[in-house]
Tab-separated table of C-alpha atoms in Angstrom:
chain	number	residue	atom	x	y	z
A	283	MET	CA	10.242	89.390	-105.147
A	284	GLY	CA	7.693	87.161	-106.046
A	285	ALA	CA	6.881	83.988	-104.020
A	286	THR	CA	5.620	79.899	-105.318
A	287	LYS	CA	4.837	77.791	-103.088
A	288	SER	CA	6.265	74.257	-104.191
A	289	ARG	CA	6.209	72.067	-102.037
A	290	SER	CA	5.289	72.499	-98.152
A	291	ARG	CA	8.880	72.599	-97.016
A	292	GLY	CA	9.863	74.416	-99.720
A	293	TYR	CA	9.511	77.306	-103.105
A	294	VAL	CA	10.905	78.392	-105.387
A	295	GLU	CA	10.998	82.711	-104.958
A	296	GLN	CA	11.693	84.447	-108.121
A	297	ARG	CA	15.127	87.766	-106.959
A	298	SER	CA	15.434	90.611	-107.693
A	299	SER	CA	18.204	90.173	-110.663
A	300	GLY	CA	15.514	87.823	-112.347
A	301	SER	CA	16.936	84.586	-111.701
A	302	TYR	CA	15.380	81.938	-109.142
A	303	ARG	CA	16.231	80.352	-106.066
A	304	ALA	CA	14.819	76.632	-104.380
A	305	VAL	CA	14.437	77.225	-100.736
A	306	ILE	CA	13.476	73.987	-98.128
A	307	TYR	CA	13.049	73.386	-94.701
A	308	ALA	CA	15.810	71.106	-93.727
A	309	GLY	CA	14.573	70.820	-89.377
A	310	ILE	CA	17.633	72.379	-86.802
A	311	ASP	CA	20.880	73.245	-85.836
A	312	PRO	CA	21.249	70.607	-83.233
A	313	LEU	CA	24.243	73.473	-82.625
A	314	THR	CA	22.241	76.840	-82.405
A	315	GLY	CA	18.567	75.681	-81.649
A	316	LYS	CA	17.923	78.311	-85.310
A	317	GLU	CA	16.182	77.108	-88.511
A	318	ARG	CA	18.150	75.915	-91.073
A	319	TYR	CA	17.492	75.443	-94.899
A	320	LEU	CA	18.914	74.231	-98.396
A	321	ARG	CA	19.223	76.930	-100.661
A	322	GLU	CA	20.316	76.439	-104.781
A	323	SER	CA	19.966	79.598	-107.047
A	324	ALA	CA	18.676	78.732	-111.171
A	325	PRO	CA	18.864	80.707	-113.782
A	326	THR	CA	15.147	80.249	-114.207
A	327	ARG	CA	12.278	78.589	-112.414
A	328	LYS	CA	12.327	75.348	-115.009
A	329	GLU	CA	15.652	74.714	-113.692
A	330	ALA	CA	14.905	76.535	-110.017
A	331	GLN	CA	12.244	73.128	-110.008
A	332	ALA	CA	14.339	70.522	-110.396
A	333	ALA	CA	17.163	71.825	-107.414
A	334	LEU	CA	13.701	71.971	-105.458
A	335	ALA	CA	13.361	68.477	-106.031
A	336	ARG	CA	17.196	67.368	-105.713
A	337	LEU	CA	16.833	69.666	-102.217
A	338	GLN	CA	14.221	66.943	-101.368
A	339	THR	CA	15.505	64.452	-102.263
A	340	LYS	CA	18.545	64.751	-99.627
A	341	VAL	CA	17.146	65.946	-97.031
A	342	ASP	CA	15.186	63.106	-97.288
A	343	GLU	CA	17.561	61.037	-97.502
A	344	LYS	CA	19.263	62.778	-94.437
A	345	ARG	CA	22.248	63.578	-96.887
A	346	HIS	CA	22.347	67.332	-96.503
A	347	PRO	CA	23.934	69.191	-93.810
A	348	ARG	CA	22.415	69.056	-90.253
A	349	THR	CA	24.364	71.857	-89.103
A	350	SER	CA	26.258	75.592	-90.251
A	351	THR	CA	29.791	73.894	-88.612
A	352	THR	CA	32.967	75.221	-89.726
A	353	MET	CA	35.394	73.013	-90.824
A	354	GLY	CA	38.014	74.554	-88.072
A	355	ALA	CA	35.247	73.437	-85.701
A	356	LEU	CA	35.276	70.321	-87.132
A	357	LEU	CA	38.751	69.643	-87.753
A	358	ASP	CA	39.168	70.650	-83.220
A	359	GLN	CA	36.897	68.041	-82.918
A	360	TRP	CA	38.744	65.110	-84.461
A	361	MET	CA	41.840	66.500	-82.688
A	362	GLU	CA	40.515	66.599	-79.683
A	363	VAL	CA	38.715	63.040	-79.678
A	364	SER	CA	41.707	61.068	-81.937
A	365	ASP	CA	44.157	58.508	-80.462
A	366	HIS	CA	47.635	59.503	-81.569
A	367	ASP	CA	51.081	59.266	-80.254
A	368	GLU	CA	52.307	62.548	-78.864
A	369	SER	CA	54.477	62.746	-82.050
A	370	THR	CA	52.400	62.348	-84.230
A	371	ALA	CA	50.004	64.018	-82.752
A	372	HIS	CA	52.005	66.973	-82.828
A	373	ARG	CA	52.437	65.645	-86.960
A	374	TYR	CA	49.085	66.642	-87.281
A	375	ALA	CA	48.405	69.679	-85.546
A	376	ASP	CA	50.965	71.897	-87.789
A	377	LEU	CA	49.742	70.979	-90.870
A	378	ILE	CA	46.682	71.658	-90.084
A	379	ARG	CA	47.851	75.479	-88.341
A	380	ILE	CA	49.985	76.069	-91.321
A	381	TYR	CA	47.859	74.732	-94.098
A	382	LEU	CA	44.245	72.796	-93.316
A	383	ARG	CA	43.364	75.736	-90.377
A	384	PRO	CA	44.651	79.439	-93.218
A	385	THR	CA	42.408	77.835	-95.228
A	386	PHE	CA	39.287	76.093	-94.244
A	387	GLY	CA	38.864	77.585	-90.672
A	388	GLY	CA	35.908	79.287	-90.875
A	389	THR	CA	34.393	77.668	-93.838
A	390	PRO	CA	31.129	75.752	-93.417
A	391	ALA	CA	31.967	72.004	-93.380
A	392	GLY	CA	29.017	71.469	-95.598
A	393	LYS	CA	30.686	73.224	-98.551
A	394	ILE	CA	33.656	71.435	-99.080
A	395	ASP	CA	33.665	68.952	-102.141
A	396	ALA	CA	36.147	67.288	-103.732
A	397	GLU	CA	36.241	69.807	-106.123
A	398	VAL	CA	37.783	71.971	-103.444
A	399	LEU	CA	39.950	69.911	-102.245
A	400	GLU	CA	41.586	68.428	-104.733
A	401	LEU	CA	42.016	72.145	-106.116
A	402	PHE	CA	43.943	72.709	-102.891
A	403	TYR	CA	45.338	69.998	-103.522
A	404	ALA	CA	47.456	71.131	-106.619
A	405	ARG	CA	47.767	74.182	-105.826
A	406	LEU	CA	49.979	72.920	-102.807
A	407	ARG	CA	51.822	70.802	-105.716
A	408	ARG	CA	53.091	74.333	-107.752
A	409	CYS	CA	53.639	76.214	-103.774
A	410	ARG	CA	53.764	75.358	-100.207
A	411	GLU	CA	52.339	79.318	-99.336
A	412	LEU	CA	49.583	78.939	-101.931
A	413	CYS	CA	49.943	82.111	-103.705
A	414	SER	CA	49.036	83.260	-107.197
A	415	GLY	CA	52.030	82.102	-109.672
A	416	ARG	CA	52.178	85.839	-110.478
A	417	ALA	CA	55.642	87.098	-110.017
A	418	ARG	CA	56.822	89.039	-106.868
A	419	ALA	CA	60.493	89.963	-104.888
A	420	GLY	CA	61.669	87.352	-102.587
A	421	HIS	CA	59.112	85.091	-103.632
A	422	VAL	CA	60.507	81.426	-104.199
A	423	CYS	CA	57.321	78.838	-104.892
A	424	ARG	CA	58.330	75.649	-103.445
A	425	PRO	CA	55.860	72.586	-104.081
A	426	LEU	CA	54.229	70.892	-101.212
A	427	ALA	CA	55.338	67.345	-101.225
A	428	ALA	CA	52.778	64.319	-102.475
A	429	ASN	CA	53.274	62.852	-99.220
A	430	THR	CA	52.568	65.755	-97.324
A	431	VAL	CA	49.381	67.117	-99.337
A	432	ARG	CA	48.231	62.856	-98.360
A	433	LYS	CA	48.545	63.780	-95.382
A	434	LEU	CA	46.998	66.753	-95.564
A	435	HIS	CA	44.159	64.058	-97.198
A	436	PHE	CA	43.963	62.019	-94.120
A	437	VAL	CA	42.977	64.741	-91.756
A	438	VAL	CA	40.079	66.158	-93.682
A	439	ARG	CA	38.781	62.455	-94.672
A	440	ALA	CA	38.950	61.960	-91.401
A	441	ALA	CA	37.936	65.619	-89.411
A	442	LEU	CA	35.333	65.325	-92.141
A	443	GLY	CA	34.189	61.918	-91.129
A	444	LEU	CA	33.394	62.489	-87.465
A	445	GLY	CA	31.066	65.227	-88.909
A	446	VAL	CA	29.222	62.364	-90.921
A	447	ARG	CA	28.973	59.247	-87.425
A	448	TRP	CA	28.480	62.931	-85.323
A	449	ARG	CA	25.272	64.286	-88.447
A	450	HIS	CA	26.405	67.217	-88.595
A	451	LEU	CA	27.256	66.547	-91.915
A	452	GLY	CA	25.801	64.033	-94.499
A	453	VAL	CA	28.254	63.537	-96.980
A	454	ASN	CA	31.861	63.189	-96.394
A	455	GLU	CA	32.754	64.607	-99.957
A	456	ALA	CA	36.877	64.395	-99.576
A	457	GLU	CA	36.041	60.153	-99.290
A	458	ILE	CA	35.826	60.664	-103.597
A	459	ALA	CA	38.322	63.358	-104.514
A	460	ARG	CA	41.942	61.794	-105.017
A	461	PRO	CA	45.310	62.981	-103.520
A	462	PRO	CA	48.176	63.380	-105.808
A	463	ALA	CA	49.782	59.861	-105.908
A	464	PHE	CA	52.046	58.213	-103.333
A	465	GLU	CA	55.574	59.325	-103.356
A	466	ARG	CA	58.280	56.302	-102.946
A	467	HIS	CA	61.568	57.509	-102.884
A	468	GLU	CA	65.038	55.898	-103.910
A	469	PRO	CA	67.710	55.066	-100.942
A	470	ASP	CA	70.598	57.275	-101.085
A	471	PRO	CA	72.656	55.371	-99.680
A	472	PRO	CA	76.236	57.864	-99.194
A	473	SER	CA	79.124	55.915	-100.366
A	474	ALA	CA	81.420	54.143	-98.346
A	475	GLU	CA	83.275	57.637	-99.730
A	476	GLU	CA	80.703	59.786	-98.335
A	477	ALA	CA	80.324	57.369	-94.635
A	478	ALA	CA	84.036	58.116	-93.829
A	479	ALA	CA	83.874	61.949	-94.675
A	480	LEU	CA	81.127	61.860	-92.237
A	481	LEU	CA	82.903	60.365	-89.230
A	482	ASN	CA	86.012	62.377	-90.281
A	483	GLU	CA	84.808	65.892	-89.879
A	484	ALA	CA	82.793	64.446	-86.340
A	485	ALA	CA	85.150	63.258	-85.166
A	486	PRO	CA	86.476	66.170	-82.889
A	487	ASP	CA	82.853	65.418	-81.270
A	488	PRO	CA	83.349	61.652	-80.129
A	489	GLU	CA	80.368	61.565	-78.096
A	490	TRP	CA	78.824	62.660	-82.475
A	491	CYS	CA	80.934	60.482	-84.491
A	492	LEU	CA	79.321	57.215	-81.614
A	493	PHE	CA	76.208	58.466	-83.182
A	494	LEU	CA	76.513	58.208	-86.440
A	495	TRP	CA	79.070	54.830	-86.679
A	496	LEU	CA	76.496	52.849	-84.446
A	497	THR	CA	73.410	54.345	-87.159
A	498	MET	CA	75.623	53.634	-89.940
A	499	VAL	CA	76.444	49.175	-87.944
A	500	THR	CA	73.150	48.781	-86.915
A	501	GLY	CA	70.756	50.744	-89.317
A	502	THR	CA	68.708	51.834	-86.606
A	503	ARG	CA	65.994	54.882	-86.614
A	504	ARG	CA	66.715	58.242	-85.013
A	505	GLY	CA	64.417	57.978	-82.300
A	506	GLU	CA	65.441	54.565	-81.030
A	507	MET	CA	68.862	55.374	-81.591
A	508	CYS	CA	68.217	58.555	-79.199
A	509	ALA	CA	66.433	56.177	-76.542
A	510	LEU	CA	69.183	53.156	-76.233
A	511	ARG	CA	69.886	53.557	-72.660
A	512	TRP	CA	73.002	52.415	-70.436
A	513	SER	CA	71.146	49.197	-69.456
A	514	ASP	CA	69.979	47.986	-73.230
A	515	LEU	CA	73.690	47.065	-74.314
A	516	ASP	CA	75.427	43.661	-73.132
A	517	LEU	CA	78.626	44.665	-74.443
A	518	ALA	CA	79.552	41.553	-71.926
A	519	ARG	CA	77.691	39.528	-74.740
A	520	MET	CA	78.003	42.215	-77.997
A	521	VAL	CA	74.668	43.350	-77.893
A	522	LEU	CA	73.286	45.729	-77.734
A	523	SER	CA	67.889	45.933	-77.221
A	524	ILE	CA	66.172	47.762	-79.094
A	525	THR	CA	63.036	48.274	-77.392
A	526	ARG	CA	61.414	52.377	-77.661
A	527	ALA	CA	62.332	54.888	-79.681
A	528	THR	CA	61.981	58.181	-77.977
A	529	ASN	CA	60.961	62.457	-79.674
A	530	GLY	CA	62.944	63.710	-77.678
A	531	ARG	CA	60.139	64.632	-74.644
A	532	GLN	CA	58.443	61.189	-74.556
A	533	GLU	CA	59.525	57.513	-74.987
A	534	LYS	CA	56.844	55.258	-76.662
A	535	ASP	CA	56.941	51.644	-79.052
A	536	THR	CA	59.479	51.292	-81.829
A	537	LYS	CA	57.690	52.063	-85.183
A	538	THR	CA	56.212	48.221	-85.678
A	539	HIS	CA	56.109	48.304	-82.063
A	540	GLN	CA	58.374	45.379	-81.544
A	541	GLY	CA	61.659	45.068	-79.989
A	542	ARG	CA	64.943	43.374	-81.936
A	543	ARG	CA	68.318	41.982	-80.869
A	544	LEU	CA	71.625	43.540	-82.268
A	545	ALA	CA	74.275	41.965	-83.192
A	546	ILE	CA	77.405	44.064	-82.425
A	547	ASP	CA	81.247	44.307	-82.950
A	548	GLU	CA	84.755	44.532	-81.043
A	549	LYS	CA	84.551	47.774	-82.869
A	550	ALA	CA	81.695	49.479	-81.507
A	551	VAL	CA	82.398	47.389	-78.136
A	552	GLU	CA	85.533	48.947	-77.943
A	553	MET	CA	84.167	52.377	-78.502
A	554	LEU	CA	81.171	52.190	-76.298
A	555	ARG	CA	82.704	51.453	-73.651
A	556	ALA	CA	85.403	54.380	-73.886
A	557	HIS	CA	82.004	56.858	-74.213
A	558	ARG	CA	81.224	55.566	-70.866
A	559	LYS	CA	84.613	56.087	-69.911
A	560	GLN	CA	84.128	59.546	-71.112
A	561	ARG	CA	80.636	60.244	-69.536
A	562	VAL	CA	81.433	59.180	-66.082
A	563	GLU	CA	85.051	60.688	-65.529
A	564	LEU	CA	82.888	63.872	-66.348
A	565	CYS	CA	80.426	62.992	-64.168
A	566	ALA	CA	83.172	62.813	-61.651
A	567	LYS	CA	84.226	66.151	-62.291
A	568	LEU	CA	80.990	67.712	-61.943
A	569	GLY	CA	79.694	65.588	-58.647
A	570	VAL	CA	76.609	63.612	-60.544
A	571	GLU	CA	76.961	60.201	-61.187
A	572	LEU	CA	75.513	58.807	-63.732
A	573	LEU	CA	72.582	56.532	-63.971
A	574	ASP	CA	72.368	52.862	-64.863
A	575	ASP	CA	69.705	52.871	-67.049
A	576	GLY	CA	70.947	56.610	-68.719
A	577	PHE	CA	70.498	57.316	-72.556
A	578	VAL	CA	73.924	57.001	-74.571
A	579	PHE	CA	73.077	59.541	-75.997
A	580	SER	CA	72.026	62.486	-74.015
A	581	LEU	CA	72.232	65.883	-73.192
A	582	THR	CA	72.551	65.772	-69.720
A	583	PRO	CA	76.311	65.382	-68.166
A	584	ASP	CA	74.661	61.964	-65.908
A	585	GLY	CA	72.185	60.222	-69.326
A	586	SER	CA	68.856	61.539	-67.436
A	587	ARG	CA	67.799	63.464	-71.182
A	588	PRO	CA	68.303	62.180	-74.199
A	589	LEU	CA	69.563	63.936	-77.246
A	590	ARG	CA	66.227	65.083	-79.075
A	591	PRO	CA	66.383	63.499	-83.073
A	592	ALA	CA	65.400	66.455	-84.347
A	593	THR	CA	68.708	68.263	-82.704
A	594	THR	CA	69.887	64.605	-85.092
A	595	THR	CA	68.607	65.499	-88.461
A	596	GLN	CA	69.235	69.271	-87.835
A	597	ARG	CA	72.825	68.835	-86.902
A	598	TYR	CA	72.835	66.688	-89.326
A	599	ARG	CA	71.401	67.966	-91.948
A	600	ARG	CA	74.242	70.680	-92.037
A	601	LEU	CA	77.314	68.321	-91.837
A	602	ALA	CA	76.465	66.869	-95.163
A	603	GLU	CA	75.908	70.322	-96.452
A	604	ARG	CA	79.608	71.147	-95.811
A	605	LEU	CA	80.675	68.515	-97.266
A	606	ARG	CA	78.441	68.240	-100.252
A	607	LEU	CA	76.963	64.646	-99.550
A	608	ARG	CA	74.242	64.251	-102.553
A	609	SER	CA	71.531	63.019	-100.017
A	610	THR	CA	71.458	65.738	-96.531
A	611	ARG	CA	68.738	62.830	-94.710
A	612	LEU	CA	70.101	61.618	-91.080
A	613	HIS	CA	68.147	58.678	-92.279
A	614	SER	CA	70.241	57.730	-95.056
A	615	LEU	CA	72.518	56.552	-93.119
A	616	ARG	CA	70.241	53.231	-91.829
A	617	HIS	CA	69.805	53.693	-95.941
A	618	TYR	CA	73.836	52.674	-96.571
A	619	SER	CA	74.216	50.405	-93.106
A	620	ALA	CA	70.528	48.123	-94.847
A	621	THR	CA	72.942	48.559	-98.777
A	622	GLU	CA	75.879	46.851	-97.311
A	623	LEU	CA	74.679	43.961	-95.963
A	624	LEU	CA	73.022	42.954	-99.213
A	625	ALA	CA	76.252	44.027	-101.683
A	626	ALA	CA	78.081	41.602	-98.154
A	627	GLY	CA	75.656	38.552	-99.366
A	628	VAL	CA	74.010	39.407	-95.207
A	629	ASP	CA	70.280	37.438	-95.973
A	630	ILE	CA	66.840	39.402	-96.528
A	631	ARG	CA	65.429	37.873	-92.850
A	632	THR	CA	68.992	39.103	-91.080
A	633	VAL	CA	68.637	42.196	-93.294
A	634	ALA	CA	64.873	42.700	-92.745
A	635	GLY	CA	65.130	41.495	-88.326
A	636	ARG	CA	68.168	43.975	-88.177
A	637	LEU	CA	66.814	47.173	-89.207
A	638	GLY	CA	63.183	46.417	-87.570
A	639	HIS	CA	61.298	45.834	-90.435
A	640	GLY	CA	57.743	43.366	-89.174
A	641	ASP	CA	56.514	42.142	-91.924
A	642	GLY	CA	59.878	38.859	-92.802
A	643	GLY	CA	61.305	40.989	-95.686
A	644	ALA	CA	58.929	42.112	-97.929
A	645	THR	CA	59.174	45.897	-96.879
A	646	THR	CA	63.612	44.940	-96.876
A	647	LEU	CA	62.457	43.640	-101.006
A	648	LYS	CA	60.533	46.731	-101.711
A	649	VAL	CA	62.460	48.884	-100.794
A	650	TYR	CA	65.390	47.810	-101.757
A	651	ALA	CA	64.896	46.460	-104.282
A	652	ALA	CA	67.518	47.103	-106.547
A	653	TRP	CA	69.938	46.246	-104.033
A	654	VAL	CA	68.462	42.298	-103.599
A	655	ALA	CA	68.404	42.197	-107.201
A	656	GLU	CA	72.355	43.260	-107.081
A	657	ALA	CA	73.306	40.545	-104.229
A	658	ASP	CA	70.702	37.923	-106.457
A	659	LYS	CA	73.085	38.181	-109.400
A	660	ARG	CA	76.582	37.952	-107.459
A	661	ALA	CA	74.110	34.914	-105.977
A	662	ALA	CA	73.923	33.224	-109.049
A	663	ALA	CA	77.740	33.683	-110.235
A	664	THR	CA	79.167	33.090	-107.160
A	665	MET	CA	76.594	29.302	-107.851
A	666	GLY	CA	77.691	28.798	-111.402
A	667	SER	CA	80.926	29.030	-110.011
A	668	ILE	CA	80.594	26.480	-107.371
A	669	VAL	CA	78.585	23.282	-108.819
A	670	PRO	CA	80.407	20.879	-110.713
A	671	GLN	CA	79.301	21.687	-114.958
A	672	PRO	CA	78.690	19.604	-116.744
A	673	ARG	CA	80.693	17.430	-119.617
A	674	ALA	CA	80.318	18.139	-123.188
A	675	SER	CA	76.805	17.571	-124.348
A	676	ASP	CA	76.904	14.426	-127.290
A	677	ARG	CA	74.825	17.329	-129.108
A	678	GLY	CA	77.164	18.825	-132.390
A	679	ARG	CA	78.385	15.733	-132.811
A	680	ARG	CA	79.450	14.692	-136.708
A	681	ALA	CA	77.529	11.103	-136.751
A	682	PRO	CA	79.811	8.229	-137.907
A	683	TYR	CA	79.680	8.307	-141.968
A	684	GLU	CA	79.435	11.758	-142.045
A	685	GLU	CA	82.892	10.891	-139.802
A	686	VAL	CA	84.200	8.254	-142.536
A	687	ALA	CA	82.822	10.007	-145.647
A	688	ALA	CA	85.391	13.592	-144.037
A	689	ALA	CA	88.659	11.183	-144.239
A	690	LEU	CA	87.963	10.077	-147.201
A	691	ARG	CA	87.066	13.475	-148.729
A	692	ASP	CA	90.052	14.680	-147.399
A	693	ARG	CA	92.865	11.518	-148.766
A	694	ILE	CA	90.760	12.920	-151.861
A	695	ARG	CA	91.134	16.961	-151.420
A	696	THR	CA	95.796	16.300	-150.281
A	697	GLY	CA	95.887	13.607	-154.092
A	698	GLU	CA	96.195	10.938	-152.183
A	699	LEU	CA	93.195	9.585	-153.783
A	700	SER	CA	93.740	10.242	-157.524
A	701	SER	CA	91.182	10.789	-160.174
A	702	GLY	CA	90.389	7.142	-161.171
A	703	SER	CA	91.626	5.932	-158.775
A	704	GLU	CA	90.261	3.067	-156.567
A	705	LEU	CA	87.891	3.319	-153.056
A	706	PRO	CA	89.010	0.415	-150.413
A	707	PRO	CA	86.369	-1.648	-150.716
A	708	VAL	CA	83.495	-0.828	-148.172
A	709	ALA	CA	84.346	-4.291	-146.482
A	710	ASP	CA	88.066	-3.442	-145.396
A	711	LEU	CA	86.489	0.786	-144.844
A	712	ALA	CA	84.331	-0.274	-142.545
A	713	GLN	CA	87.278	-2.407	-140.273
A	714	ALA	CA	90.312	0.775	-140.511
A	715	SER	CA	86.831	3.155	-139.434
A	716	ALA	CA	85.559	0.477	-136.750
A	717	VAL	CA	82.121	1.934	-137.829
A	718	SER	CA	80.064	-1.173	-138.908
A	719	VAL	CA	79.403	-1.627	-143.514
A	720	GLY	CA	77.054	-0.221	-143.409
A	721	THR	CA	77.527	2.542	-141.884
A	722	ALA	CA	80.378	2.326	-144.744
A	723	GLN	CA	78.143	2.599	-147.840
A	724	ARG	CA	76.423	5.867	-146.794
A	725	ALA	CA	80.163	7.385	-146.479
A	726	VAL	CA	80.745	6.182	-149.817
A	727	ALA	CA	76.970	6.738	-150.922
A	728	THR	CA	78.248	10.295	-149.545
A	729	LEU	CA	79.932	11.701	-151.716
A	730	GLY	CA	78.907	10.122	-154.879
A	731	SER	CA	76.030	13.040	-153.772
A	732	GLU	CA	78.988	15.324	-153.575
A	733	GLY	CA	80.250	14.394	-158.117
A	734	LEU	CA	84.175	13.386	-155.807
A	735	VAL	CA	83.077	9.500	-157.015
A	736	ARG	CA	81.442	7.360	-159.410
A	737	THR	CA	79.819	4.054	-158.670
A	738	ALA	CA	78.725	1.261	-160.422
A	739	PRO	CA	77.011	-1.901	-160.779
A	740	GLY	CA	79.407	-5.368	-160.995
A	741	ARG	CA	82.849	-2.178	-160.108
A	742	ARG	CA	85.081	-0.894	-157.503
A	743	THR	CA	84.458	2.922	-156.353
A	744	THR	CA	86.485	5.102	-158.099
A	745	VAL	CA	87.176	9.205	-157.483
A	746	VAL	CA	85.980	11.072	-160.163
């Protein structure tokens, strides 16, 4: 191969295939200590010279990759330094393990650009297994949800951003890549009949039935309900406190980092007391003591360990599938609570407070807009029946002269005033109709314009 020096830090070389390649020195790799070169191929020498100029500009502006670090290494570093709660960290680790590391783990991070990412997202939206699209035995394409793809995009963008900050990369290509649009799932709560079927089916297990029933009436999230302790209940005042959530392994703040107190009714108090009594009796049989601050829904008799949210989700899905419900998500019971409250006319701020929406009702309005609109229609109808109705307006009634003319017209049409007969004097008409003389004159003039009477100077008005 022949090489022609182009600049002090780079050159254009002709390859054995006849094409050309621009090569430029890009410094020392801080991870390996080796010299790094950027290369770009082109079909002609002129295009290779242009590529060399572009590469040199990248190096001068520090927009080139500083190291040959892989995407997998960046993802590991990002997970190590990022501060996430346990459940979020587990979710991100699963996304990396299932989707990102198999696809990009060994790829140099500098080669991950917007085109590669958007093609990756599009393929996941067709099939989560990134299949070729060819039919094969036993395989059914299942698209990955758009919101899950958006989480993948967040992880990639954050990891590449770390690479830029640590000077492994010159630019974060994920910042210009476009993930799929956010998908908003419309609430699909169970109907009253479906809710009753759920509770009836769960009745043989009183604790499971109470879990579902209390979720319906309070609208709490599954992690909040699983974290409920006996010390959070004030049954005398019929109040329960939601101050934390759990993922089954550890407790944490609620989703909005705000606690709330929820009023419960006598039925809830009765069921909770019955559940506690059963727990106390079970502990007595086993020779243990029910903890005062134990979990209400627990895997152990003394309440020392909470029920796992994932377990409740799986159990509810099996129950809903057995009953053939529209929605098999446990979260639909939270929607049930919200929609029933709105349908009953409860104000939006109260509903938001019970659900734990920390923005004064904005989220509640956005998620449950259809039910809010329906409640608003009922409110309008209610106010329409409460507010006193105004008297009918005089608009649309005939003017006084029209009333006089109408009375004369009826007398003419019925024959009471026959052809050739004379109308009463205008003064008499005015007095009889309780109108002014001018009004009576206008009434007669109206009949004259219709050709019903004839008026001649110095004579009485006669019927035509």
